PDB file of C-alpha atoms and ligand atoms in Angstrom:
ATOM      1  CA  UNK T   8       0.000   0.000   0.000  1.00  0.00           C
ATOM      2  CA  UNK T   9       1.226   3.926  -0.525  1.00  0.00           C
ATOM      3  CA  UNK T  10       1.978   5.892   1.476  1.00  0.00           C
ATOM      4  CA  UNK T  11      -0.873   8.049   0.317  1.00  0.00           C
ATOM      5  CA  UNK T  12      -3.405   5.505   0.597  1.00  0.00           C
ATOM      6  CA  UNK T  13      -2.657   4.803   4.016  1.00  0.00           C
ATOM      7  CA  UNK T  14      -2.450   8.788   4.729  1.00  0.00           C
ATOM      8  CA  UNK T  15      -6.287   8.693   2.690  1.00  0.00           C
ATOM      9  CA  UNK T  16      -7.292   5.916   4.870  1.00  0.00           C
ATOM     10  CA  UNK T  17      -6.227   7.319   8.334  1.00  0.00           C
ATOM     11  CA  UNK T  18      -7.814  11.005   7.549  1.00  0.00           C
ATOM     12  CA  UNK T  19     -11.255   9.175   6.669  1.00  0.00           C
ATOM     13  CA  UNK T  20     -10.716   6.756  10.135  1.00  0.00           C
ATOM     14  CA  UNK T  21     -10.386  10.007  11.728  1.00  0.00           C
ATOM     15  CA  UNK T  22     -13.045  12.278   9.670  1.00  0.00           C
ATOM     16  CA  UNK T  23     -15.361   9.067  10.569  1.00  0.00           C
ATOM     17  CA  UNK T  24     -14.272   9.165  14.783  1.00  0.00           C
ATOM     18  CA  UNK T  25     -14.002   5.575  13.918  1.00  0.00           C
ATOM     19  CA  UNK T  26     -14.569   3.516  16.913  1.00  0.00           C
ATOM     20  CA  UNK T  27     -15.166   0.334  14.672  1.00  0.00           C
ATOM     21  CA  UNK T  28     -13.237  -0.659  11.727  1.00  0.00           C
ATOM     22  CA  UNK T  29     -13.768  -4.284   9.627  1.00  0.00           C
ATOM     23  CA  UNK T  30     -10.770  -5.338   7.526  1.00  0.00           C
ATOM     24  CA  UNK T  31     -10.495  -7.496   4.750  1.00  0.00           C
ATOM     25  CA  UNK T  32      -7.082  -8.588   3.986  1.00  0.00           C
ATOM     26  CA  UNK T  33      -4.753  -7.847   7.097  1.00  0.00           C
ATOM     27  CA  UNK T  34      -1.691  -8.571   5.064  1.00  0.00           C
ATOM     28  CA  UNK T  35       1.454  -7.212   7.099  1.00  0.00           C
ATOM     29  CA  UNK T  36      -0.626  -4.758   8.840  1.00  0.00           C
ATOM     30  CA  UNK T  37       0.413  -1.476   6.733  1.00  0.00           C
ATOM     31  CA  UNK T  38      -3.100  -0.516   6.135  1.00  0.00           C
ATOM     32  CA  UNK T  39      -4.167  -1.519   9.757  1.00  0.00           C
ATOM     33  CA  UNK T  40      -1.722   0.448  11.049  1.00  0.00           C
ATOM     34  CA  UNK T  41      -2.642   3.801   9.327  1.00  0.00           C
ATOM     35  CA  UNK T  42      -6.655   2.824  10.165  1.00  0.00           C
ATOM     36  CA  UNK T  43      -5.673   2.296  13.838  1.00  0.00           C
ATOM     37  CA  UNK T  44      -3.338   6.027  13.421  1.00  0.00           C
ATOM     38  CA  UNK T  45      -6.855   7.779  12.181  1.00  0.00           C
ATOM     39  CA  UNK T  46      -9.286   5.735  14.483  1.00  0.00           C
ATOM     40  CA  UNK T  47     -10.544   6.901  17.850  1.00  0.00           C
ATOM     41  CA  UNK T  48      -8.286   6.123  20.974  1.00  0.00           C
ATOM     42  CA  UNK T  49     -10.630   3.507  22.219  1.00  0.00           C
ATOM     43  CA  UNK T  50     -11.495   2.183  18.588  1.00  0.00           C
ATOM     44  CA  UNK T  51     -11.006  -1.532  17.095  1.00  0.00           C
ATOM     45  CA  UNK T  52      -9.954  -2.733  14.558  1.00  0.00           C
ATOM     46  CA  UNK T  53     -11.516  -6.533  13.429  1.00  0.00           C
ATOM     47  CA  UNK T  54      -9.199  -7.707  10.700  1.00  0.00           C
ATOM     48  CA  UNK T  55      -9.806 -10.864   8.683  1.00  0.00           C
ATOM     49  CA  UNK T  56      -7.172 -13.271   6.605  1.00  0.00           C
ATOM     50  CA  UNK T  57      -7.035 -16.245   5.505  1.00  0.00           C
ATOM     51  CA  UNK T  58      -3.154 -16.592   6.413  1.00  0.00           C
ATOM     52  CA  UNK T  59      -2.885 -16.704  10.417  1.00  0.00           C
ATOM     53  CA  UNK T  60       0.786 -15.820   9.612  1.00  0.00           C
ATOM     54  CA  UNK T  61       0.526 -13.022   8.117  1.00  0.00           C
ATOM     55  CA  UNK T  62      -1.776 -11.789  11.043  1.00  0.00           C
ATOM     56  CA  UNK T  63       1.080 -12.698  13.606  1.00  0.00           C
ATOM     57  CA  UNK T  64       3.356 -10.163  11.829  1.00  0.00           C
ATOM     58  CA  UNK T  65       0.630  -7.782  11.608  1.00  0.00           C
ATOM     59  CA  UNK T  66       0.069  -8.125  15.180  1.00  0.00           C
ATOM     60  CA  UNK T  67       3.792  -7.444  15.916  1.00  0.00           C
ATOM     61  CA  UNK T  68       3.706  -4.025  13.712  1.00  0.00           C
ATOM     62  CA  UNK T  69       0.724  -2.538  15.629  1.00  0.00           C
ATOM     63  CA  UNK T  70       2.451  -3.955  19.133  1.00  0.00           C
ATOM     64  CA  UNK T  71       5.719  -2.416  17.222  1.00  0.00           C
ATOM     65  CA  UNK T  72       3.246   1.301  16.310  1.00  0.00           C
ATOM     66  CA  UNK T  73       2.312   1.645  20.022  1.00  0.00           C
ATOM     67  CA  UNK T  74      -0.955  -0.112  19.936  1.00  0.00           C
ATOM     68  CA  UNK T  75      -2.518  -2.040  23.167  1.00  0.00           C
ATOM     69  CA  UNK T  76      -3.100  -5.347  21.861  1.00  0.00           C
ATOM     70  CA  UNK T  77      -7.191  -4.832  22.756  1.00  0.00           C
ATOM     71  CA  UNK T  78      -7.044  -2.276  20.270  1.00  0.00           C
ATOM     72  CA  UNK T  79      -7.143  -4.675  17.240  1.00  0.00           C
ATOM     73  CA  UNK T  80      -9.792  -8.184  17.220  1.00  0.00           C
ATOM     74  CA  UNK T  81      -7.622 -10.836  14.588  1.00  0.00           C
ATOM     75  CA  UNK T  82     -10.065 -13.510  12.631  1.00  0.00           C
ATOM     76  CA  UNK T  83      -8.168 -16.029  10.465  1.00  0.00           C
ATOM     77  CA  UNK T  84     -10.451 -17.022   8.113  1.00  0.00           C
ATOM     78  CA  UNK T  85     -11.978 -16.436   4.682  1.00  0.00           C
ATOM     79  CA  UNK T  86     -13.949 -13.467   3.967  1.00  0.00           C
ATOM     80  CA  UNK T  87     -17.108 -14.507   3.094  1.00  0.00           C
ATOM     81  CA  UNK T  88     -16.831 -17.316   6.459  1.00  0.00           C
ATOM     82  CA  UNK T  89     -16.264 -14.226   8.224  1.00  0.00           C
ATOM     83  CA  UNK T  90     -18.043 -11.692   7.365  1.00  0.00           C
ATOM     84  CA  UNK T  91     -21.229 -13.186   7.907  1.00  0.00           C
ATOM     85  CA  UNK T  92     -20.546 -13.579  11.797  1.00  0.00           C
ATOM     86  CA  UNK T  93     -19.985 -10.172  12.198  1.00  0.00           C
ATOM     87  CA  UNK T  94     -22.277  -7.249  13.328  1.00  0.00           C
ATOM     88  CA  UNK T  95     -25.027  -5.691  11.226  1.00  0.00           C
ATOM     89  CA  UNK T  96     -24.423  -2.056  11.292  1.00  0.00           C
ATOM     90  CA  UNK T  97     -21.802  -2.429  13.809  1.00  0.00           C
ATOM     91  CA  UNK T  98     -19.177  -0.819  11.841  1.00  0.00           C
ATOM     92  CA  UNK T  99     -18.235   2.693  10.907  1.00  0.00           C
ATOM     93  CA  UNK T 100     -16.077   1.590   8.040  1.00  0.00           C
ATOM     94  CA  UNK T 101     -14.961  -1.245   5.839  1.00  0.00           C
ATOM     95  CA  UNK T 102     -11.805  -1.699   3.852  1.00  0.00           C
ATOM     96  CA  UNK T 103     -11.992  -4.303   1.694  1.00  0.00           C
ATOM     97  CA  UNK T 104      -7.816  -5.434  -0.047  1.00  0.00           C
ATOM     98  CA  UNK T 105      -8.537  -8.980   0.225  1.00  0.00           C
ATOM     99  CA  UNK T 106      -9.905 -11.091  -3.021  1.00  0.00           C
ATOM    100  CA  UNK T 107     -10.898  -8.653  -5.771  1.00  0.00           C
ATOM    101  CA  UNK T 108     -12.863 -12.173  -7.325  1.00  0.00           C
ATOM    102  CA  UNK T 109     -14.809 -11.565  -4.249  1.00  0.00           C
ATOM    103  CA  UNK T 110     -15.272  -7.510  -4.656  1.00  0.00           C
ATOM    104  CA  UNK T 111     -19.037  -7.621  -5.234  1.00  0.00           C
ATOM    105  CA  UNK T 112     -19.408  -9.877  -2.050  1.00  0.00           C
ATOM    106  CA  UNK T 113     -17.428  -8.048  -0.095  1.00  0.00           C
ATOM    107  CA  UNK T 114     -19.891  -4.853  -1.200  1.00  0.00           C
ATOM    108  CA  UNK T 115     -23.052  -6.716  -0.392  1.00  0.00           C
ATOM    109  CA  UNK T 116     -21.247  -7.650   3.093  1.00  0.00           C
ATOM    110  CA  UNK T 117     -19.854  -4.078   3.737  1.00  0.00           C
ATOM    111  CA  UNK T 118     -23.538  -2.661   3.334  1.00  0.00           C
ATOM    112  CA  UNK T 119     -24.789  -5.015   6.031  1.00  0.00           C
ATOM    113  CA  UNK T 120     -22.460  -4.126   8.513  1.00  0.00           C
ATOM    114  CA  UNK T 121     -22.116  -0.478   7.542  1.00  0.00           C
ATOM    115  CA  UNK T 122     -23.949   2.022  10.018  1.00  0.00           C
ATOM    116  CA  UNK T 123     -25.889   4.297   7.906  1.00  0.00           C
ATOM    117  CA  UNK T 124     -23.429   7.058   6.841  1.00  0.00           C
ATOM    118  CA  UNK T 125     -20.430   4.558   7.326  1.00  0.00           C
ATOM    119  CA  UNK T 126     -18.140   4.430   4.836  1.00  0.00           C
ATOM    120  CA  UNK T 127     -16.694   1.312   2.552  1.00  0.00           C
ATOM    121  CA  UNK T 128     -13.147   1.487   0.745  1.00  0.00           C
ATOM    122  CA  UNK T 129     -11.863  -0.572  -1.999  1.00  0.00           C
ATOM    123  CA  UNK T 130      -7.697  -0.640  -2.743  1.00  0.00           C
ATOM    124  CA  UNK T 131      -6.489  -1.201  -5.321  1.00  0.00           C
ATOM    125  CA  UNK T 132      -9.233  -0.406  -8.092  1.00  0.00           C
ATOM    126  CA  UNK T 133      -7.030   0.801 -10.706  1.00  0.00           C
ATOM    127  CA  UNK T 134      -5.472  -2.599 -10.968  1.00  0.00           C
ATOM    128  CA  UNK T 135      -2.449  -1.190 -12.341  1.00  0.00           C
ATOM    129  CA  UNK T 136      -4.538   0.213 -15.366  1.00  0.00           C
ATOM    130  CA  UNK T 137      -5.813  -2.836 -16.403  1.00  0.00           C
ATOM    131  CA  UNK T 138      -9.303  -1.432 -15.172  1.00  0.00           C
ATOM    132  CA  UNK T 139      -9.016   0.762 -18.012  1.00  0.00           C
ATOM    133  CA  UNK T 140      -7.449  -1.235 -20.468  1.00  0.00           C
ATOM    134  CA  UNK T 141      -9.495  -1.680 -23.527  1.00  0.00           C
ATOM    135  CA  UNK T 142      -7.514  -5.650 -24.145  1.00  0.00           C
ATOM    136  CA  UNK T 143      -8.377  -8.917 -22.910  1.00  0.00           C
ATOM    137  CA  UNK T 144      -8.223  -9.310 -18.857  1.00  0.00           C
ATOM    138  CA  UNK T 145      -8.218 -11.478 -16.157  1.00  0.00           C
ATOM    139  CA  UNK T 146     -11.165 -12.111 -13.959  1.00  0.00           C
ATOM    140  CA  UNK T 147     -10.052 -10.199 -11.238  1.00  0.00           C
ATOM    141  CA  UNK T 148     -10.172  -7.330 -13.729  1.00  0.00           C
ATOM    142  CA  UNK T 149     -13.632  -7.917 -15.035  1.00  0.00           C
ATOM    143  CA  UNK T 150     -14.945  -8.543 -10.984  1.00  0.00           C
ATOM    144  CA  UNK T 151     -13.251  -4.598  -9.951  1.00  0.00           C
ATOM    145  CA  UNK T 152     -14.790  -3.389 -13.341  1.00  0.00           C
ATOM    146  CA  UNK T 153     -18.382  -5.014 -12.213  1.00  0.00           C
ATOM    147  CA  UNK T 154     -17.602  -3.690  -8.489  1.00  0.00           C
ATOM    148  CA  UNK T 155     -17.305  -0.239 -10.090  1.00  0.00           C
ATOM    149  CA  UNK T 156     -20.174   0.348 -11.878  1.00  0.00           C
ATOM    150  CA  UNK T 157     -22.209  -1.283  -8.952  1.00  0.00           C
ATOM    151  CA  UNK T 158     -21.105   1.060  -6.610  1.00  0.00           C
ATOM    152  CA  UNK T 159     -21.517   3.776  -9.096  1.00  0.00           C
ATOM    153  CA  UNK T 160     -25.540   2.559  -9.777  1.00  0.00           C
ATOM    154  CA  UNK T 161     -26.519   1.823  -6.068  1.00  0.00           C
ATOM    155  CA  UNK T 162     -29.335   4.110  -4.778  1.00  0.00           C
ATOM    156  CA  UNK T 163     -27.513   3.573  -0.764  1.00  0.00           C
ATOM    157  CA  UNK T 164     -24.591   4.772  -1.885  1.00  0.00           C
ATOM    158  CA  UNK T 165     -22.491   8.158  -2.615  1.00  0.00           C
ATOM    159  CA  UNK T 166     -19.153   7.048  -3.949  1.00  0.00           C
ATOM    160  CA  UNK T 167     -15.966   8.344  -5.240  1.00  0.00           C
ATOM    161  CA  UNK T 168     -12.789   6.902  -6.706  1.00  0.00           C
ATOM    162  CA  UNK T 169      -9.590   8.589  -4.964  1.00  0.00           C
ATOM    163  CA  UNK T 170      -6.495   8.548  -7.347  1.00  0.00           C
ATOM    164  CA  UNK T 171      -4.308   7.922  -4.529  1.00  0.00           C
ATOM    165  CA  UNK T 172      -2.210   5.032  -5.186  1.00  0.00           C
ATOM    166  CA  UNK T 173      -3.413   1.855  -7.336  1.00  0.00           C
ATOM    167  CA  UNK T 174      -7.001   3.809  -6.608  1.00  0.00           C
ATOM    168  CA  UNK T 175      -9.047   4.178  -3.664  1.00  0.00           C
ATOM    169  CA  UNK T 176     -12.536   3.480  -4.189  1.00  0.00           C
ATOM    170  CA  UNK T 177     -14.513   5.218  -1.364  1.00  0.00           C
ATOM    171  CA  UNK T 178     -18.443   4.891  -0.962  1.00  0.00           C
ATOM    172  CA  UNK T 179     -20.729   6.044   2.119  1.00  0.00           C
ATOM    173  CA  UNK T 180     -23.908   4.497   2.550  1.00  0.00           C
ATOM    174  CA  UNK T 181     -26.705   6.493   2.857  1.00  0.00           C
ATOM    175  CA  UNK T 182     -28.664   7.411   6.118  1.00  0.00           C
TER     176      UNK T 182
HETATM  177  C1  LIG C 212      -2.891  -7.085  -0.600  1.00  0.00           C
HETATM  178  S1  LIG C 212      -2.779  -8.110   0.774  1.00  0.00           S
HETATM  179  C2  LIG C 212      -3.373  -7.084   2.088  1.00  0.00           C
HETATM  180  C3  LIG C 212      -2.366  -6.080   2.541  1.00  0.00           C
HETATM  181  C4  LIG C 212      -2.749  -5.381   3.830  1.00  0.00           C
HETATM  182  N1  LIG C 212      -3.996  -4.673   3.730  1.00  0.00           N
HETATM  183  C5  LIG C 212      -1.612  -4.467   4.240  1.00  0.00           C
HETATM  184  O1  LIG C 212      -1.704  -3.249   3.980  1.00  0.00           O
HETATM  185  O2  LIG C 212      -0.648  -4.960   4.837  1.00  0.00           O
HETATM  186  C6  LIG C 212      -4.152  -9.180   0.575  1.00  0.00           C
HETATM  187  C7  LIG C 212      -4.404 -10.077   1.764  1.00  0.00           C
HETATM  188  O3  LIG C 212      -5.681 -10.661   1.616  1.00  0.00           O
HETATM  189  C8  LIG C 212      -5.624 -11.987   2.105  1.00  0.00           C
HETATM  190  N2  LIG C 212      -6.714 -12.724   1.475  1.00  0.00           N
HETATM  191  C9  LIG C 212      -6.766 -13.233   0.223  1.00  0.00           C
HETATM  192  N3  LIG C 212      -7.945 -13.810   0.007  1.00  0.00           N
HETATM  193  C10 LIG C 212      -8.670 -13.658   1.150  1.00  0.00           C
HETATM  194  C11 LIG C 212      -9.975 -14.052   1.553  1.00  0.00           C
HETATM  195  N4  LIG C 212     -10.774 -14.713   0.725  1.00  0.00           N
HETATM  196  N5  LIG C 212     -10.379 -13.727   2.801  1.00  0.00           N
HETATM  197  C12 LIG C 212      -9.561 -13.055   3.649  1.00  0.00           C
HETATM  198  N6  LIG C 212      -8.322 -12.661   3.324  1.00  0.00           N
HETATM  199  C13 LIG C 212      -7.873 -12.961   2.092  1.00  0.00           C
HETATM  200  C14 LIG C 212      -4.222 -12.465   1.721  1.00  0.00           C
HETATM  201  O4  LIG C 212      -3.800 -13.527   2.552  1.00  0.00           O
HETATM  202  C15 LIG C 212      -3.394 -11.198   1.887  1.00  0.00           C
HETATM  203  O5  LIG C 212      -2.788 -11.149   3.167  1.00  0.00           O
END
């Protein structure tokens, strides 16, 4: 992740008063780290992969950033286990850098757990300008593509795409 996603991401955690973030794809814990920077002091962050190891370094970095460890809840798992288990409108925002083949799930998900005027984020939706790209693509492409004009259709939604990074699709869901 940039550097100026994560400084997009922490300003929205922080324009939000997040006190309840849902991550999809802890990874390392880069983008954690900057969502945890922007949240509220009390605020946690539930992060979901499907690679506990990954979620052990994670856990490290935000130890490493100055975080308690009750600031951040840590679900292996896939996604769409996940998700379901989780809250309806118990969350302030989303951000979804897991699967893209699983983008429009992950939007259907996001919606359910969103509080209205929470806010969703996608990384990543430039796919390196293959979005764009008028020549044969993978699946993954066509899914962001599909992800993209669903967002931009839905009546629940007000959505913009931030061209910070490899693209920062942002939506709020309506009150
Ligand atoms: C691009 S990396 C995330 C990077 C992370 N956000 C960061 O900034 O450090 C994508 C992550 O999604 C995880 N992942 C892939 N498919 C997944 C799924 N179906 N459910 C949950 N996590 C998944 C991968 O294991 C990987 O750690």
């Amino acid at each position: 992740m940039s550097p100026g996603t994560g400084a997009a991401l922490r300003l929205l955690a922080a324009t939000l008063d997040a006190k309840s973030v849902a991550e999809i794809g802890t990874g390392t814990g880069v983008s954690g780290t900057y969502l945890l920077q922007g949240m509220r002091s009390d605020g946690v962050l539930t992060t979901v992969d499907t690679e506990p190891d990954r979620q052990q370094v994670a856990r490290h970095a935000f130890r490493a950033a100055g975080f308690a460890g009750n600031r951040a809840r840590f679900i292996p798992g896939g996604a769409l286990d996940v998700l379901p288990r989780l809250a309806d409108g118990g969350y302030d925002l989303v951000f979804c850098d897991g699967d893209r083949l699983e983008s429009l799930e992950y939007l259907a998900e996001s919606l359910r757990l969103l509080r209205p005027g929470g806010l969703v984020c996608f990384e990543g939706v430039f796919a390196n300008g293959r979005t764009v790209d008028s020549s044969a693509q993978p699946a993954e492409v066509l899914r962001v593509r599909e992800l993209l004009r669903a967002v931009r259709e839905s009546q629940e939604l007000q959505s913009t795409l931030l061209p910070v990074g490899d693209g920062l699709l942002c939506a709020v869901r309506r009150g």
